[in-house]
Amino acid sequence: MTVVLAVDIGGTKFAAATVGADRGIVERAEMPVGTDPTATLAALVRRFDLTGVTGVGVGSAGPVHLDAGAVSPVNIPAWRRFPVTAALAELTGGLPVALAGDAQCVALGESWRGHTPSLLGVVVSTGVGGGLVLDGAPYLGRTGNAGHIGHIAVGDDDAPCPCGALGCVERVASGPGMVRWAAGLGWAGGTDARALAADAARGVPVARQAFRRGADALAAAIVNTVTLFDLHTVVVGGGVAAAGPVLFDPLRAAVAQRAGIAFLHDLTVQPAALGRDGGLYGAAALALTRAGRRPHPAHH
């Protein structure tokens, strides 16, 4: 059986797994990013026995620089144009490395494991990312950042996003963005979006308002994107998506309100089925595809 190494680079943790072409995870591990992300990546990869592994797929928080095989995760300041493909090739003894954005890998993983061949994948966590799968293939775009909806300008926040622009979805709809806004209105529940979600579920007005505000910004970006690509399915994952109805109820309502044109009326917005492993499955599918071996189709 063909086996690849999948690596998922997030803003606060790195995960990796060996994955078979039959869509099964053989071994999995993760580590917090820590103060030295380069050392963390090396320590994570060295936990695996790579005997028989044929390639590496990596999904990273963006932006990514496909031409250089590099990444500049907004939430990892120590990495700017970090040569991640070269680093992973060295760590794995010269294995071929395929790169895409982390949300792109989530989209590809969801598609591979049984969703429609064309979809928008969205990750709502420390940041907001997105990725596109069109007719079963990842659509990466000119630089590798296609579908990265977190930096579509739709928000009403006057402070600049960490990317330098104003009004980014990520500034409004990410976990830290919602917490920051709620705290500015007097919410004193801490700095964790999970606590904000718990308060929203209990009916605390400012917490509910923060999620409604974030959901509206997210809905605007989703509708803009699916209108351009005539998509039917949106899959939303990430830590904030774990809030469940607290996020999805206002998000679906806002999407329905914005989806005026007839071909958007059957648009579906659903939770990611693969949870925390979606990016790993997508990175594995990316590696298998780039190696010329089509992943086994999902069984229905």
mmCIF file of C-alpha atoms in Angstrom:
data_model
loop_
_atom_site.group_PDB
_atom_site.id
_atom_site.type_symbol
_atom_site.label_atom_id
_atom_site.label_comp_id
_atom_site.label_asym_id
_atom_site.label_seq_id
_atom_site.Cartn_x
_atom_site.Cartn_y
_atom_site.Cartn_z
ATOM 1 C CA MET A 1 0.000 0.000 0.000
ATOM 2 C CA THR A 2 1.243 3.485 -0.886
ATOM 3 C CA VAL A 3 1.834 5.605 2.226
ATOM 4 C CA VAL A 4 2.596 9.335 2.427
ATOM 5 C CA LEU A 5 3.467 11.722 5.238
ATOM 6 C CA ALA A 6 0.909 14.500 5.761
ATOM 7 C CA VAL A 7 1.847 17.656 7.683
ATOM 8 C CA ASP A 8 -0.631 20.289 8.886
ATOM 9 C CA ILE A 9 0.906 23.619 9.971
ATOM 10 C CA GLY A 10 -1.471 25.791 11.981
ATOM 11 C CA GLY A 11 -1.061 29.009 13.898
ATOM 12 C CA THR A 12 -0.802 27.326 17.300
ATOM 13 C CA LYS A 13 -0.025 23.647 16.603
ATOM 14 C CA PHE A 14 1.634 21.389 14.058
ATOM 15 C CA ALA A 15 0.208 17.942 13.272
ATOM 16 C CA ALA A 16 1.483 15.099 11.122
ATOM 17 C CA ALA A 17 0.351 11.634 10.122
ATOM 18 C CA THR A 18 1.270 8.790 7.845
ATOM 19 C CA VAL A 19 -1.719 8.094 5.597
ATOM 20 C CA GLY A 20 -2.419 5.298 3.149
ATOM 21 C CA ALA A 21 -3.948 5.597 -0.316
ATOM 22 C CA ASP A 22 -6.930 3.705 1.143
ATOM 23 C CA ARG A 23 -7.658 6.864 3.206
ATOM 24 C CA GLY A 24 -6.527 5.371 6.515
ATOM 25 C CA ILE A 25 -4.301 7.106 9.074
ATOM 26 C CA VAL A 26 -1.478 4.804 10.102
ATOM 27 C CA GLU A 27 0.100 6.984 12.803
ATOM 28 C CA ARG A 28 -0.630 10.511 14.037
ATOM 29 C CA ALA A 29 1.104 13.084 16.263
ATOM 30 C CA GLU A 30 0.893 16.790 17.031
ATOM 31 C CA MET A 31 2.862 19.408 18.942
ATOM 32 C CA PRO A 32 2.306 23.027 19.986
ATOM 33 C CA VAL A 33 4.216 25.467 17.786
ATOM 34 C CA GLY A 34 6.346 26.708 20.698
ATOM 35 C CA THR A 35 8.898 29.494 20.541
ATOM 36 C CA ASP A 36 10.982 27.883 17.791
ATOM 37 C CA PRO A 37 8.636 26.622 15.051
ATOM 38 C CA THR A 38 11.500 25.286 12.926
ATOM 39 C CA ALA A 39 12.694 23.072 15.770
ATOM 40 C CA THR A 40 9.091 22.003 16.442
ATOM 41 C CA LEU A 41 8.645 20.910 12.831
ATOM 42 C CA ALA A 42 11.861 18.899 12.964
ATOM 43 C CA ALA A 43 10.923 17.244 16.257
ATOM 44 C CA LEU A 44 7.478 16.336 14.926
ATOM 45 C CA VAL A 45 8.702 14.752 11.694
ATOM 46 C CA ARG A 46 11.394 12.780 13.500
ATOM 47 C CA ARG A 47 8.697 11.000 15.510
ATOM 48 C CA PHE A 48 7.766 8.966 12.424
ATOM 49 C CA ASP A 49 9.348 5.906 10.883
ATOM 50 C CA LEU A 50 9.427 6.915 7.211
ATOM 51 C CA THR A 51 10.342 3.484 5.867
ATOM 52 C CA GLY A 52 8.139 2.920 2.832
ATOM 53 C CA VAL A 53 6.814 6.499 2.746
ATOM 54 C CA THR A 54 6.810 7.774 -0.856
ATOM 55 C CA GLY A 55 6.123 11.492 -0.503
ATOM 56 C CA VAL A 56 5.076 14.385 1.704
ATOM 57 C CA GLY A 57 2.045 16.662 1.531
ATOM 58 C CA VAL A 58 1.950 19.814 3.620
ATOM 59 C CA GLY A 59 -0.880 22.220 4.300
ATOM 60 C CA SER A 60 0.122 25.467 5.973
ATOM 61 C CA ALA A 61 -1.562 28.533 7.349
ATOM 62 C CA GLY A 62 -1.062 31.227 4.752
ATOM 63 C CA PRO A 63 -0.183 32.966 2.747
ATOM 64 C CA VAL A 64 1.811 30.394 0.831
ATOM 65 C CA HIS A 65 4.374 31.029 -1.914
ATOM 66 C CA LEU A 66 4.128 28.071 -4.260
ATOM 67 C CA ASP A 67 6.833 29.261 -6.623
ATOM 68 C CA ALA A 68 9.370 29.307 -3.781
ATOM 69 C CA GLY A 69 7.968 26.380 -1.804
ATOM 70 C CA ALA A 70 7.654 28.784 1.119
ATOM 71 C CA VAL A 71 5.041 29.942 3.644
ATOM 72 C CA SER A 72 4.412 33.082 5.698
ATOM 73 C CA PRO A 73 1.777 32.158 8.305
ATOM 74 C CA VAL A 74 0.267 35.409 9.593
ATOM 75 C CA ASN A 75 0.162 34.035 13.139
ATOM 76 C CA ILE A 76 3.769 32.731 13.152
ATOM 77 C CA PRO A 77 5.872 35.916 12.859
ATOM 78 C CA ALA A 78 9.097 33.895 13.014
ATOM 79 C CA TRP A 79 8.253 32.387 9.625
ATOM 80 C CA ARG A 80 8.256 34.813 6.720
ATOM 81 C CA ARG A 81 8.840 33.090 3.385
ATOM 82 C CA PHE A 82 10.016 30.067 5.352
ATOM 83 C CA PRO A 83 11.219 27.413 2.836
ATOM 84 C CA VAL A 84 8.981 24.663 4.161
ATOM 85 C CA THR A 85 9.265 22.299 1.188
ATOM 86 C CA ALA A 86 13.065 22.380 1.311
ATOM 87 C CA ALA A 87 12.994 21.920 5.089
ATOM 88 C CA LEU A 88 10.695 18.896 4.846
ATOM 89 C CA ALA A 89 12.681 17.391 1.997
ATOM 90 C CA GLU A 90 15.801 17.591 4.145
ATOM 91 C CA LEU A 91 14.067 16.184 7.217
ATOM 92 C CA THR A 92 12.683 13.225 5.253
ATOM 93 C CA GLY A 93 15.792 12.280 3.345
ATOM 94 C CA GLY A 94 14.843 13.873 0.044
ATOM 95 C CA LEU A 95 11.215 12.805 -0.353
ATOM 96 C CA PRO A 96 9.151 14.883 -2.837
ATOM 97 C CA VAL A 97 7.046 17.530 -1.075
ATOM 98 C CA ALA A 98 3.734 18.994 -2.290
ATOM 99 C CA LEU A 99 2.482 22.252 -0.702
ATOM 100 C CA ALA A 100 -0.916 23.952 -0.372
ATOM 101 C CA GLY A 101 -2.697 26.199 2.115
ATOM 102 C CA ASP A 102 -4.130 24.573 5.224
ATOM 103 C CA ALA A 103 -7.724 25.438 4.354
ATOM 104 C CA GLN A 104 -7.120 24.214 0.809
ATOM 105 C CA CYS A 105 -6.088 20.894 2.318
ATOM 106 C CA VAL A 106 -9.198 20.826 4.506
ATOM 107 C CA ALA A 107 -11.305 21.318 1.367
ATOM 108 C CA LEU A 108 -9.427 18.596 -0.485
ATOM 109 C CA GLY A 109 -9.668 16.225 2.472
ATOM 110 C CA GLU A 110 -13.428 16.718 2.749
ATOM 111 C CA SER A 111 -13.814 16.138 -0.982
ATOM 112 C CA TRP A 112 -11.606 13.029 -0.907
ATOM 113 C CA ARG A 113 -13.499 11.513 1.999
ATOM 114 C CA GLY A 114 -16.894 11.758 0.377
ATOM 115 C CA HIS A 115 -18.216 15.238 -0.255
ATOM 116 C CA THR A 116 -19.092 16.664 -3.641
ATOM 117 C CA PRO A 117 -16.198 16.962 -6.126
ATOM 118 C CA SER A 118 -16.588 20.761 -6.106
ATOM 119 C CA LEU A 119 -16.720 22.717 -2.862
ATOM 120 C CA LEU A 120 -15.472 25.656 -0.824
ATOM 121 C CA GLY A 121 -13.729 24.669 2.395
ATOM 122 C CA VAL A 122 -13.490 27.226 5.188
ATOM 123 C CA VAL A 123 -11.432 27.093 8.380
ATOM 124 C CA VAL A 124 -12.442 29.373 11.262
ATOM 125 C CA SER A 125 -9.887 29.270 14.035
ATOM 126 C CA THR A 126 -7.012 31.542 15.105
ATOM 127 C CA GLY A 127 -7.443 32.958 11.607
ATOM 128 C CA VAL A 128 -9.915 32.415 8.773
ATOM 129 C CA GLY A 129 -8.824 30.475 5.710
ATOM 130 C CA GLY A 130 -10.441 28.934 2.680
ATOM 131 C CA GLY A 131 -9.756 26.582 -0.192
ATOM 132 C CA LEU A 132 -11.401 25.400 -3.392
ATOM 133 C CA VAL A 133 -11.829 21.978 -4.949
ATOM 134 C CA LEU A 134 -13.189 22.104 -8.496
ATOM 135 C CA ASP A 135 -14.181 18.910 -10.302
ATOM 136 C CA GLY A 136 -12.174 16.823 -7.857
ATOM 137 C CA ALA A 137 -8.925 18.778 -8.145
ATOM 138 C CA PRO A 138 -7.506 21.418 -5.798
ATOM 139 C CA TYR A 139 -7.588 24.859 -7.359
ATOM 140 C CA LEU A 140 -4.563 26.687 -5.980
ATOM 141 C CA GLY A 141 -4.409 29.738 -8.232
ATOM 142 C CA ARG A 142 -1.411 31.703 -9.468
ATOM 143 C CA THR A 143 0.417 31.907 -6.129
ATOM 144 C CA GLY A 144 -1.257 29.070 -4.242
ATOM 145 C CA ASN A 145 -3.700 31.260 -2.289
ATOM 146 C CA ALA A 146 -6.931 30.824 -4.250
ATOM 147 C CA GLY A 147 -9.980 30.636 -1.995
ATOM 148 C CA HIS A 148 -8.233 32.314 0.960
ATOM 149 C CA ILE A 149 -11.421 34.104 2.004
ATOM 150 C CA GLY A 150 -10.087 35.361 5.325
ATOM 151 C CA HIS A 151 -8.615 38.374 3.585
ATOM 152 C CA ILE A 152 -11.631 39.412 1.553
ATOM 153 C CA ALA A 153 -12.522 42.903 2.776
ATOM 154 C CA VAL A 154 -16.076 42.853 4.118
ATOM 155 C CA GLY A 155 -15.763 43.752 7.804
ATOM 156 C CA ASP A 156 -16.432 46.979 9.632
ATOM 157 C CA ASP A 157 -13.427 46.820 11.963
ATOM 158 C CA ASP A 158 -11.307 49.970 11.662
ATOM 159 C CA ALA A 159 -8.106 48.412 13.036
ATOM 160 C CA PRO A 160 -5.766 46.788 10.510
ATOM 161 C CA CYS A 161 -5.612 43.030 10.110
ATOM 162 C CA PRO A 162 -2.204 41.437 10.837
ATOM 163 C CA CYS A 163 -1.848 41.202 7.040
ATOM 164 C CA GLY A 164 -1.885 45.017 6.886
ATOM 165 C CA ALA A 165 -5.274 45.531 5.195
ATOM 166 C CA LEU A 166 -8.507 46.940 6.616
ATOM 167 C CA GLY A 167 -11.827 45.148 6.965
ATOM 168 C CA CYS A 168 -10.619 41.569 6.497
ATOM 169 C CA VAL A 169 -13.031 38.763 7.369
ATOM 170 C CA GLU A 170 -10.316 37.287 9.597
ATOM 171 C CA ARG A 171 -10.237 40.420 11.730
ATOM 172 C CA VAL A 172 -13.969 40.072 12.419
ATOM 173 C CA ALA A 173 -14.802 36.352 12.287
ATOM 174 C CA SER A 174 -11.740 34.584 13.728
ATOM 175 C CA GLY A 175 -11.812 33.384 17.315
ATOM 176 C CA PRO A 176 -9.458 36.131 18.552
ATOM 177 C CA GLY A 177 -11.363 38.702 16.499
ATOM 178 C CA MET A 178 -14.693 37.852 18.093
ATOM 179 C CA VAL A 179 -13.170 37.723 21.581
ATOM 180 C CA ARG A 180 -11.461 41.088 21.087
ATOM 181 C CA TRP A 181 -14.690 42.722 19.921
ATOM 182 C CA ALA A 182 -16.738 41.254 22.793
ATOM 183 C CA ALA A 183 -14.117 42.359 25.334
ATOM 184 C CA GLY A 184 -14.357 45.872 23.943
ATOM 185 C CA LEU A 185 -18.036 45.830 24.907
ATOM 186 C CA GLY A 186 -17.330 44.628 28.423
ATOM 187 C CA TRP A 187 -17.225 40.858 28.111
ATOM 188 C CA ALA A 188 -14.809 39.603 30.764
ATOM 189 C CA GLY A 189 -14.817 35.868 30.089
ATOM 190 C CA GLY A 190 -11.159 35.616 29.122
ATOM 191 C CA THR A 191 -9.231 35.305 25.884
ATOM 192 C CA ASP A 192 -10.525 31.930 24.661
ATOM 193 C CA ALA A 193 -13.131 31.698 21.896
ATOM 194 C CA ARG A 194 -14.430 28.511 23.525
ATOM 195 C CA ALA A 195 -15.433 30.527 26.586
ATOM 196 C CA LEU A 196 -17.111 33.086 24.343
ATOM 197 C CA ALA A 197 -18.996 30.295 22.573
ATOM 198 C CA ALA A 198 -20.090 28.816 25.900
ATOM 199 C CA ASP A 199 -21.448 32.195 26.982
ATOM 200 C CA ALA A 200 -23.202 32.615 23.646
ATOM 201 C CA ALA A 201 -24.814 29.187 24.097
ATOM 202 C CA ARG A 202 -26.024 30.315 27.526
ATOM 203 C CA GLY A 203 -27.591 33.396 25.965
ATOM 204 C CA VAL A 204 -25.139 36.091 27.113
ATOM 205 C CA PRO A 205 -26.085 38.971 24.789
ATOM 206 C CA VAL A 206 -22.629 40.337 23.977
ATOM 207 C CA ALA A 207 -21.300 36.861 23.242
ATOM 208 C CA ARG A 208 -24.228 36.071 20.944
ATOM 209 C CA GLN A 209 -23.785 39.419 19.229
ATOM 210 C CA ALA A 210 -20.084 38.706 18.648
ATOM 211 C CA PHE A 211 -20.916 35.422 16.917
ATOM 212 C CA ARG A 212 -23.673 37.052 14.840
ATOM 213 C CA ARG A 213 -21.261 39.789 13.749
ATOM 214 C CA GLY A 214 -18.570 37.245 12.852
ATOM 215 C CA ALA A 215 -21.073 35.031 11.048
ATOM 216 C CA ASP A 216 -22.327 37.940 8.948
ATOM 217 C CA ALA A 217 -18.805 38.814 7.781
ATOM 218 C CA LEU A 218 -18.107 35.159 7.046
ATOM 219 C CA ALA A 219 -21.381 34.840 5.128
ATOM 220 C CA ALA A 220 -20.491 37.789 2.917
ATOM 221 C CA ALA A 221 -17.195 36.176 1.934
ATOM 222 C CA ILE A 222 -18.820 32.784 1.379
ATOM 223 C CA VAL A 223 -21.558 34.145 -0.871
ATOM 224 C CA ASN A 224 -19.069 36.229 -2.854
ATOM 225 C CA THR A 225 -16.920 33.161 -3.456
ATOM 226 C CA VAL A 226 -19.606 30.629 -4.313
ATOM 227 C CA THR A 227 -21.216 33.142 -6.674
ATOM 228 C CA LEU A 228 -17.975 33.386 -8.633
ATOM 229 C CA PHE A 229 -17.525 29.616 -8.880
ATOM 230 C CA ASP A 230 -21.187 28.477 -8.970
ATOM 231 C CA LEU A 231 -20.731 26.076 -6.058
ATOM 232 C CA HIS A 232 -23.343 24.146 -4.105
ATOM 233 C CA THR A 233 -21.454 23.029 -0.989
ATOM 234 C CA VAL A 234 -19.533 24.917 1.695
ATOM 235 C CA VAL A 235 -17.787 22.943 4.435
ATOM 236 C CA VAL A 236 -16.726 24.823 7.568
ATOM 237 C CA GLY A 237 -14.182 23.490 10.047
ATOM 238 C CA GLY A 238 -11.659 24.760 12.575
ATOM 239 C CA GLY A 239 -11.752 25.356 16.304
ATOM 240 C CA VAL A 240 -14.439 28.054 16.198
ATOM 241 C CA ALA A 241 -16.691 25.813 14.092
ATOM 242 C CA ALA A 242 -16.766 23.454 17.085
ATOM 243 C CA ALA A 243 -19.155 25.972 18.655
ATOM 244 C CA GLY A 244 -21.847 24.249 16.588
ATOM 245 C CA PRO A 245 -25.237 25.997 16.365
ATOM 246 C CA VAL A 246 -23.811 29.117 18.044
ATOM 247 C CA LEU A 247 -21.910 29.729 14.800
ATOM 248 C CA PHE A 248 -23.889 27.760 12.220
ATOM 249 C CA ASP A 249 -27.360 29.115 13.019
ATOM 250 C CA PRO A 250 -26.478 32.783 12.429
ATOM 251 C CA LEU A 251 -24.122 31.821 9.589
ATOM 252 C CA ARG A 252 -26.801 29.923 7.671
ATOM 253 C CA ALA A 253 -29.296 32.710 8.279
ATOM 254 C CA ALA A 254 -26.855 35.325 6.999
ATOM 255 C CA VAL A 255 -25.950 33.222 3.951
ATOM 256 C CA ALA A 256 -29.628 32.723 3.102
ATOM 257 C CA GLN A 257 -30.237 36.451 3.411
ATOM 258 C CA ARG A 258 -27.345 37.269 1.077
ATOM 259 C CA ALA A 259 -27.925 34.477 -1.456
ATOM 260 C CA GLY A 260 -30.470 36.332 -3.543
ATOM 261 C CA ILE A 261 -29.795 35.059 -7.048
ATOM 262 C CA ALA A 262 -31.663 31.874 -7.949
ATOM 263 C CA PHE A 263 -28.670 29.588 -8.540
ATOM 264 C CA LEU A 264 -27.570 30.101 -4.931
ATOM 265 C CA HIS A 265 -30.867 29.098 -3.338
ATOM 266 C CA ASP A 266 -29.814 25.475 -2.799
ATOM 267 C CA LEU A 267 -26.437 26.407 -1.304
ATOM 268 C CA THR A 268 -25.570 24.246 1.703
ATOM 269 C CA VAL A 269 -23.300 25.208 4.591
ATOM 270 C CA GLN A 270 -22.290 22.255 6.739
ATOM 271 C CA PRO A 271 -19.751 21.360 9.415
ATOM 272 C CA ALA A 272 -16.577 19.646 8.275
ATOM 273 C CA ALA A 273 -16.962 15.904 8.742
ATOM 274 C CA LEU A 274 -13.303 15.152 9.437
ATOM 275 C CA GLY A 275 -12.761 17.466 12.400
ATOM 276 C CA ARG A 276 -9.175 18.122 13.334
ATOM 277 C CA ASP A 277 -7.862 15.592 10.796
ATOM 278 C CA GLY A 278 -9.332 17.241 7.695
ATOM 279 C CA GLY A 279 -6.123 19.081 6.854
ATOM 280 C CA LEU A 280 -4.071 15.911 7.258
ATOM 281 C CA TYR A 281 -6.291 13.937 4.902
ATOM 282 C CA GLY A 282 -6.112 16.766 2.381
ATOM 283 C CA ALA A 283 -2.335 17.009 2.616
ATOM 284 C CA ALA A 284 -2.168 13.256 2.048
ATOM 285 C CA ALA A 285 -4.461 13.497 -0.979
ATOM 286 C CA LEU A 286 -2.288 16.333 -2.303
ATOM 287 C CA ALA A 287 0.857 14.216 -1.988
ATOM 288 C CA LEU A 288 -0.773 11.222 -3.650
ATOM 289 C CA THR A 289 -2.109 13.344 -6.502
ATOM 290 C CA ARG A 290 1.209 15.116 -7.097
ATOM 291 C CA ALA A 291 2.956 11.731 -7.136
ATOM 292 C CA GLY A 292 0.702 10.679 -10.010
ATOM 293 C CA ARG A 293 -1.362 8.252 -7.959
ATOM 294 C CA ARG A 294 -5.045 9.140 -7.683
ATOM 295 C CA PRO A 295 -6.364 8.599 -4.162
ATOM 296 C CA HIS A 296 -9.004 5.908 -3.978
ATOM 297 C CA PRO A 297 -12.444 7.445 -4.489
ATOM 298 C CA ALA A 298 -14.666 7.806 -1.468
ATOM 299 C CA HIS A 299 -17.220 5.037 -0.952
ATOM 300 C CA HIS A 300 -20.874 6.045 -0.746
#
